[in-house]
CSV table of C-alpha atoms in Angstrom, one decimal:
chain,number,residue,atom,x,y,z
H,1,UNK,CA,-19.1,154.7,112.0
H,2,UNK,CA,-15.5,154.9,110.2
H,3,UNK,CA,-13.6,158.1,110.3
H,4,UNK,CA,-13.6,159.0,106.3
H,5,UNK,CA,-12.4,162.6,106.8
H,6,UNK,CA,-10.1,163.8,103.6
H,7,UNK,CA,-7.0,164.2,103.9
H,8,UNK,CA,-6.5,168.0,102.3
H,9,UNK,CA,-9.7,169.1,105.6
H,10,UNK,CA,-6.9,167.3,107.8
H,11,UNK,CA,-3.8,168.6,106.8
H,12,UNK,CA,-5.6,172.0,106.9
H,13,UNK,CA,-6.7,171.5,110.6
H,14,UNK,CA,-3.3,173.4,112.2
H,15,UNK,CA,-0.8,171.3,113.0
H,16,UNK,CA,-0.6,167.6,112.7
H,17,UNK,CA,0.8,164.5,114.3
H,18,UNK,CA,0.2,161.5,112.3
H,19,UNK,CA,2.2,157.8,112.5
H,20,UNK,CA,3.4,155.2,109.5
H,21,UNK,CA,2.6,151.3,110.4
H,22,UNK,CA,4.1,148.5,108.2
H,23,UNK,CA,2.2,144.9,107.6
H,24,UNK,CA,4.1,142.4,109.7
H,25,UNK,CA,5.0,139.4,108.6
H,26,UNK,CA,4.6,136.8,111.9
H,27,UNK,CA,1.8,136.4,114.4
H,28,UNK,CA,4.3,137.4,117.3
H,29,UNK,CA,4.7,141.4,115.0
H,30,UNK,CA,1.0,141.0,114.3
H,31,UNK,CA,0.1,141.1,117.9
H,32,UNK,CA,3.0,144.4,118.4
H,33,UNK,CA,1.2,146.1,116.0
H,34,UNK,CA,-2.3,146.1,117.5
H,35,UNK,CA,-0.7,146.8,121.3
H,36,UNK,CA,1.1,149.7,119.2
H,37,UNK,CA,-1.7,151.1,117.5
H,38,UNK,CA,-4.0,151.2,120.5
H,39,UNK,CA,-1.0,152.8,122.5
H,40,UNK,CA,-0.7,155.5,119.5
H,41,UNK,CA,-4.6,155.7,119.0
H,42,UNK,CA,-4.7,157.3,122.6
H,43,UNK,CA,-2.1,159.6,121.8
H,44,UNK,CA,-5.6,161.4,119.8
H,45,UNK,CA,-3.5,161.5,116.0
H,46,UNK,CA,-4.9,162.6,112.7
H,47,UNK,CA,-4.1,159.6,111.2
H,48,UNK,CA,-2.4,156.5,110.5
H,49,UNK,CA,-0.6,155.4,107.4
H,50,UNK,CA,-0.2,151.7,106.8
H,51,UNK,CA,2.5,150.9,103.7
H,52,UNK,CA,2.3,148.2,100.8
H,53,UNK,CA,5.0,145.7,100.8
H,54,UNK,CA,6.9,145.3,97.7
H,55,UNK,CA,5.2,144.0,94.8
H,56,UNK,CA,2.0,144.1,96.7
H,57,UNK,CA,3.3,141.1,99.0
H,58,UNK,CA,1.5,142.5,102.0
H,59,UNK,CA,-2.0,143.9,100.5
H,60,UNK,CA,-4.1,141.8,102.2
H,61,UNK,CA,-2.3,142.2,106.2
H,62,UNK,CA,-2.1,146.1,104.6
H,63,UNK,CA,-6.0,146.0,104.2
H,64,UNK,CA,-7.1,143.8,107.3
H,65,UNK,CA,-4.7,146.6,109.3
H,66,UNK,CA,-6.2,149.4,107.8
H,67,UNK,CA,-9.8,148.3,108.3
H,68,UNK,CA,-8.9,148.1,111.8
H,69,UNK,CA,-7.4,151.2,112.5
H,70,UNK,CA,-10.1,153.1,110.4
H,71,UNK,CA,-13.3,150.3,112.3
H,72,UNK,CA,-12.2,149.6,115.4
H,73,UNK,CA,-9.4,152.4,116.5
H,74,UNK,CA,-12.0,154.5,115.1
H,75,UNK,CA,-9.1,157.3,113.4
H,76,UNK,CA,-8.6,158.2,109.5
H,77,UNK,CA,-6.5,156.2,107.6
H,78,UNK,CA,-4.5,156.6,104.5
H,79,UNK,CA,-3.7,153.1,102.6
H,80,UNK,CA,-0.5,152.6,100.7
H,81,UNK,CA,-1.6,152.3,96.8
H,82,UNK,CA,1.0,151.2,94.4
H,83,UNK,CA,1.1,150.7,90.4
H,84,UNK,CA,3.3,147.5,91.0
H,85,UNK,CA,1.3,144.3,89.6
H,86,UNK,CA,-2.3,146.1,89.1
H,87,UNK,CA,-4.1,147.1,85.8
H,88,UNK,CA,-6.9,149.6,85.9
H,89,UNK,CA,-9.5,147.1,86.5
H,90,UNK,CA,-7.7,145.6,89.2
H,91,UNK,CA,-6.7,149.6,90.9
H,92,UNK,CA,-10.9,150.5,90.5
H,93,UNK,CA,-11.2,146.9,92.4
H,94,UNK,CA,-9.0,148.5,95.1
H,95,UNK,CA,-10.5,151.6,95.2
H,96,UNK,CA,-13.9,149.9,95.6
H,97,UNK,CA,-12.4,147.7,98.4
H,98,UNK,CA,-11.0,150.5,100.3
H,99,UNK,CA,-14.3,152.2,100.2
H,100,UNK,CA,-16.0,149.1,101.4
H,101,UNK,CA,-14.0,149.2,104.3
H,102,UNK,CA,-14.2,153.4,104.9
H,103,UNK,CA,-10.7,153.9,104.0
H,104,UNK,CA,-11.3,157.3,102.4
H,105,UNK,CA,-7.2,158.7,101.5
H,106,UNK,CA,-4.2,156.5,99.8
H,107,UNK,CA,-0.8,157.3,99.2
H,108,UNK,CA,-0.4,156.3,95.5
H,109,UNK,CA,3.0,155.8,94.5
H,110,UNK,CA,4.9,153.9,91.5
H,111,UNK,CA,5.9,151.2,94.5
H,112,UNK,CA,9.2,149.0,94.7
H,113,UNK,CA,9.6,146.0,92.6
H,114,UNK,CA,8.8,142.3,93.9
H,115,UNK,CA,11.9,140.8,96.0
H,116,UNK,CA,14.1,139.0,93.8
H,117,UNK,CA,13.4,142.1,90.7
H,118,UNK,CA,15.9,144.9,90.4
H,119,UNK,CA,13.6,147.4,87.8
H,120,UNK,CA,10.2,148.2,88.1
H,121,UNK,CA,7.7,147.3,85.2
H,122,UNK,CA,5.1,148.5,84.2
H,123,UNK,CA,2.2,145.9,84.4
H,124,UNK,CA,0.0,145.3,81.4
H,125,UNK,CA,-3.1,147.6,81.1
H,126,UNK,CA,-1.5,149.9,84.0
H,127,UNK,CA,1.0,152.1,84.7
H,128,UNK,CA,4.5,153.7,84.7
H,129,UNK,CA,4.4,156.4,87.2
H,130,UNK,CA,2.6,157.7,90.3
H,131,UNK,CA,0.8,160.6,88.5
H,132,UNK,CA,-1.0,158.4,85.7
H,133,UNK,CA,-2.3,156.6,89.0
H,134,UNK,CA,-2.8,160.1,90.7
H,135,UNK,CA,-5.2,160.7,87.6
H,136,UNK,CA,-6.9,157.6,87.2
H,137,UNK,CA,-7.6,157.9,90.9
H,138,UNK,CA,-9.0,160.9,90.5
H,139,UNK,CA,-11.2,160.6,87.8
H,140,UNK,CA,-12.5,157.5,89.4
H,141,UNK,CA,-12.9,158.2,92.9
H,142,UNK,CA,-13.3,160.9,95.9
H,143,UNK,CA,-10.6,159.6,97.8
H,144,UNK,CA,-8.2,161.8,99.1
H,145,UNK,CA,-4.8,161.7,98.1
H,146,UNK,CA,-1.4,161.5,99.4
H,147,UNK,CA,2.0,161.3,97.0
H,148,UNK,CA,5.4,161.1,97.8
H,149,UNK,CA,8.3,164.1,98.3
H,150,UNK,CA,11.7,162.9,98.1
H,151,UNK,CA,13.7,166.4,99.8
H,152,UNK,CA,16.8,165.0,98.1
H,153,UNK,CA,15.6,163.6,95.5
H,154,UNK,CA,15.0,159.7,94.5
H,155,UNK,CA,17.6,157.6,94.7
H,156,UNK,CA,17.0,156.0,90.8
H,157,UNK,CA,16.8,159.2,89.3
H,158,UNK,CA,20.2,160.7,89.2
H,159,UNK,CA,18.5,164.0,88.3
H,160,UNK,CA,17.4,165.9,91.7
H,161,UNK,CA,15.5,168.6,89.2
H,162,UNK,CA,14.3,165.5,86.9
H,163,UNK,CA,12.8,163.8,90.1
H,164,UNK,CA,11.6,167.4,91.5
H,165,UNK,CA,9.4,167.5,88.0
H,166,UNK,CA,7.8,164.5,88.8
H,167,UNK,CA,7.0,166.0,92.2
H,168,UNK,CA,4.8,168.3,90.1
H,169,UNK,CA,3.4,166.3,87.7
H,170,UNK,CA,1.8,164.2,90.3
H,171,UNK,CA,0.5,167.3,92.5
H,172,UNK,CA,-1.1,168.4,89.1
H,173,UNK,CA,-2.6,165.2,88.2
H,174,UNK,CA,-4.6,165.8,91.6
H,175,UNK,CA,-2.6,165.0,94.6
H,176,UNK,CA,-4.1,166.4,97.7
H,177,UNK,CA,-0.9,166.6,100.2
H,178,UNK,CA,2.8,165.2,100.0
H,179,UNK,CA,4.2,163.4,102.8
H,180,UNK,CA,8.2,163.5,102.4
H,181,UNK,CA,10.5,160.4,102.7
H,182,UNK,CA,12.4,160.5,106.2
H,183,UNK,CA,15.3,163.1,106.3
H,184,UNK,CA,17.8,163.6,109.0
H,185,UNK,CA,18.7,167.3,107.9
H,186,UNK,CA,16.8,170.0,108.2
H,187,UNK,CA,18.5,172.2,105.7
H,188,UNK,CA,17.5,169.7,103.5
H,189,UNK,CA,13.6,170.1,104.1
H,190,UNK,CA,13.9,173.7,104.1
H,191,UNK,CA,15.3,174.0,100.8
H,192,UNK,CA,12.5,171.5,99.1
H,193,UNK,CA,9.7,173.8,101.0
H,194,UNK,CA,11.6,176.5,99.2
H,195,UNK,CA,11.5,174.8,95.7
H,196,UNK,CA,7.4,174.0,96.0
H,197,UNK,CA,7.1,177.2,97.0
H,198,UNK,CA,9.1,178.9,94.1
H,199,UNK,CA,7.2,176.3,91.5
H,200,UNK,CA,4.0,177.9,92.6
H,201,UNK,CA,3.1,174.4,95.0
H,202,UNK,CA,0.9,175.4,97.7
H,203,UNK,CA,-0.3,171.9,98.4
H,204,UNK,CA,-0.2,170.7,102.1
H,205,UNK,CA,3.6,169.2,103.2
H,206,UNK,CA,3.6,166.6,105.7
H,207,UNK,CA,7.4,166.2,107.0
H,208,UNK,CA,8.6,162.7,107.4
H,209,UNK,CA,10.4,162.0,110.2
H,210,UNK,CA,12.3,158.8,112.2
H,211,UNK,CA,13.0,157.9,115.2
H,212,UNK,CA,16.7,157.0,115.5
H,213,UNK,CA,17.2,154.2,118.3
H,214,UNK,CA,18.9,151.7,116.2
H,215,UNK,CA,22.7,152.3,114.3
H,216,UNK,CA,22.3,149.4,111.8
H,217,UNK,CA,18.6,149.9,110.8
H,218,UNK,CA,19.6,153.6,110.4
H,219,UNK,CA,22.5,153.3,108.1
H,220,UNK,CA,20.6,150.9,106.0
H,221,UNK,CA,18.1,153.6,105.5
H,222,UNK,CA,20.5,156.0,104.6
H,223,UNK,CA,22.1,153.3,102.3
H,224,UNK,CA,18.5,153.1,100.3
H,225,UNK,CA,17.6,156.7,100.3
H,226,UNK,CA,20.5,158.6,100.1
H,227,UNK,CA,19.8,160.8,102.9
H,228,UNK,CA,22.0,163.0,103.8
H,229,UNK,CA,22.8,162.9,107.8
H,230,UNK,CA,23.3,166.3,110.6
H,231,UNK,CA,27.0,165.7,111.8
H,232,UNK,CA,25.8,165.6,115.3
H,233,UNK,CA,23.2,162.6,114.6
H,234,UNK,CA,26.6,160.6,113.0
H,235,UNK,CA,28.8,161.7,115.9
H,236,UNK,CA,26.0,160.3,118.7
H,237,UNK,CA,25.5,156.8,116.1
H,238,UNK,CA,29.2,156.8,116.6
H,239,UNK,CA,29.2,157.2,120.0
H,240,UNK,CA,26.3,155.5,121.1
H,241,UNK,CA,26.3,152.2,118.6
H,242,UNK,CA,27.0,149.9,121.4
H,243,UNK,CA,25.0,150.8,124.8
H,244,UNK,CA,20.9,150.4,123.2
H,245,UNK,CA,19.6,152.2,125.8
H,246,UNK,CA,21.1,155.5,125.7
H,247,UNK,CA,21.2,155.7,121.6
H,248,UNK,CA,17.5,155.7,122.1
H,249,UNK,CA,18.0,158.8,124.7
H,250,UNK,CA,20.1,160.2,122.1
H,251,UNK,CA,18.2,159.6,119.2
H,252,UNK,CA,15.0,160.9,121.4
H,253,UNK,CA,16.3,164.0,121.8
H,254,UNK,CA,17.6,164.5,118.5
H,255,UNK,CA,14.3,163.6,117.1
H,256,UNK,CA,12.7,166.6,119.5
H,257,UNK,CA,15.6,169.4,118.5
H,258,UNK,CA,14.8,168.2,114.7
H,259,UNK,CA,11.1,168.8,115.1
H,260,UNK,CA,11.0,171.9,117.2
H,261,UNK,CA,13.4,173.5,114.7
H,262,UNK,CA,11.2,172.3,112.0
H,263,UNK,CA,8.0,174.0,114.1
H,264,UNK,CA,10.2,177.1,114.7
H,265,UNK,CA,10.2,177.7,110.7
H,266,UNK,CA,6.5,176.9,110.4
H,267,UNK,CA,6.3,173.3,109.3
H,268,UNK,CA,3.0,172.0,110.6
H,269,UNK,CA,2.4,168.3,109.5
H,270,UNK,CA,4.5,165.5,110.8
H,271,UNK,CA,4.5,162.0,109.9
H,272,UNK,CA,6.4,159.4,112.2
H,273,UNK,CA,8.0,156.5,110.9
H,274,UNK,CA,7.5,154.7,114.0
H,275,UNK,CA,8.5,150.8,112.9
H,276,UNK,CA,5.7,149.6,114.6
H,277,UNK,CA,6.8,151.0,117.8
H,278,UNK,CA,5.1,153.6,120.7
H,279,UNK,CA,7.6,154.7,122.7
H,280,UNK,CA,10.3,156.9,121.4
H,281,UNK,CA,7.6,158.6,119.2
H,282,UNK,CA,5.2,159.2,122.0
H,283,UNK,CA,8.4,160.5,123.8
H,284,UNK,CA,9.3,163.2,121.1
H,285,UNK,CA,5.5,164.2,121.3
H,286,UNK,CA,5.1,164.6,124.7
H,287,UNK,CA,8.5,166.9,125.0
H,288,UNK,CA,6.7,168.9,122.4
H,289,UNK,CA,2.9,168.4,123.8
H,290,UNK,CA,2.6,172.8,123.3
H,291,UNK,CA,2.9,172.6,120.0
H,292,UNK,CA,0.3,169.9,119.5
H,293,UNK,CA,-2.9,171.0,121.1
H,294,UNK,CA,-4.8,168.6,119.7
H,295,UNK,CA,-3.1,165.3,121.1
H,296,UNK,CA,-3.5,164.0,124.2
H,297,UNK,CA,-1.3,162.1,127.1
């Protein structure tokens, strides 16, 4: 049987542990994904997240991984769900999909253009923004629900108190947790927890976090989002750019001092950004295995 627990019973379980897959796009990253998601599954997580390329380029890898993971790895998992390219026949096609399969939770999110487009639009007989999905979802469907945090706000709205407003509109239309976009200073989360908490948001806040082990890959990340960066992550990317090995031991151990501070101020929900990879997560749990009763190594 699949695992369709909800996502607001598992974010409510104590703390959490939970790893982001992408869709590959060769039969050499298909194969690395199944070796890492049977390396991850034995790790015991909550759950899995598997993301939507843009424009919906990936839907039907996104799907056949997600099936898997919920089938055959036998743990929950939450489905990327976009508005790009999809009217509300096509999103209740989805949902119906999704439930075919026992994919009980989604992310829903506006989603990013189609490569080659600089400007999402809206597609005929859908929608502009995450919470008119949020909605539709829920008046449609029992699946749980996942939407976006930005911490420092996204980077196409210019307005970090604009963008924090959409936060809440899409918790109101129904959302059942937000999972945060990846951050590399903690001051940062703490003072978003602060803002839900002063706008009356008690709704479950899964922390997104990443792995550092590659310089380039990380300051094109920053580049996109905007993140802000803890000196003494730059000062090791600066140091350690050139020698692969220990920038993953650097990165490694920054990644446990950024999650044990974050458990030392009672965060409880963490979701790794793993790039399709085992090892420096598992790494970072297993330094912090005390704090996660409920995994196992």
């Amino acid at each position: 049987m699949p695992h369709t627990t909800h996502i607001k019973d598992i974010l409510a379980n104590g703390t959490t542990a939970s790893f982001e897959l992408f869709p590959p796009k060769t039969p050499k990253g298909l194969k690395q994904i199944y070796q890492t998601i049977s390396k991850l599954k034995d790790l015991n997580p909550d759950f899995f997240s598997v993301t939507y390329g843009a424009g919906g380029s990936t839907a039907e890898r996104s799907l056949e991984i997600a099936s898997a993971i919920t089938n055959l790895a036998q743990v929950p998992c939450v489905a990327h769900f976009t508005c790009v390219g999809m009217n509300k026949e096509q999103v209740l096609e989805l949902l119906q999909s999704l439930e075919f399969h026992g994919i009980n939770n989604v992310l829903a999110l506006r989603g990013d253009p189609p490569k080659g487009e600089t400007s999402f639009t809206q597609p005929e007989g859908g929608f502009a923004y995450a919470n008119e999905l949020v909605a539709y979802i829920k008046e449609h469907s029992n699946v749980g629900i996942l939407v976006a945090g930005y911490p420092e706000g996204h980077t196409e709205n210019p307005s970090k108190d604009d963008d924090f407003s959409h936060l809440v509109e899409k918790v109101k239309a129904g959302a059942d947790g937000i999972v945060t976009q990846a951050f590399f200073d903690n001051r940062e989360l703490f003072d978003f927890s602060e803002r839900l908490q002063k706008a009356g948001l008690n709704t479950p806040l899964s922390c997104g976090i990443f792995p550092v082990s590659n310089p380039k890959q990380i300051q094109r990340i920053i580049e996109l989002s905007g993140a802000t960066v803890h000196k003494k992550l730059l000062a090791g990317i600066d140091k350690y750019q050139d020698d692969p090995e220990s920038m993953e031991a650097f990165g490694t151990d920054f990644c446990i001092e950024q999650v044990s501070q974050l458990l030392d101020h009672g965060i409880k929900a963490f979701h790794f950004y793993t790039m399709n990879r085992a090892r420096q997560t598992t790494r970072v749990l297993e330094a912090l295995k005390d704090s996660f009763p409920s995994l196992k190594f």
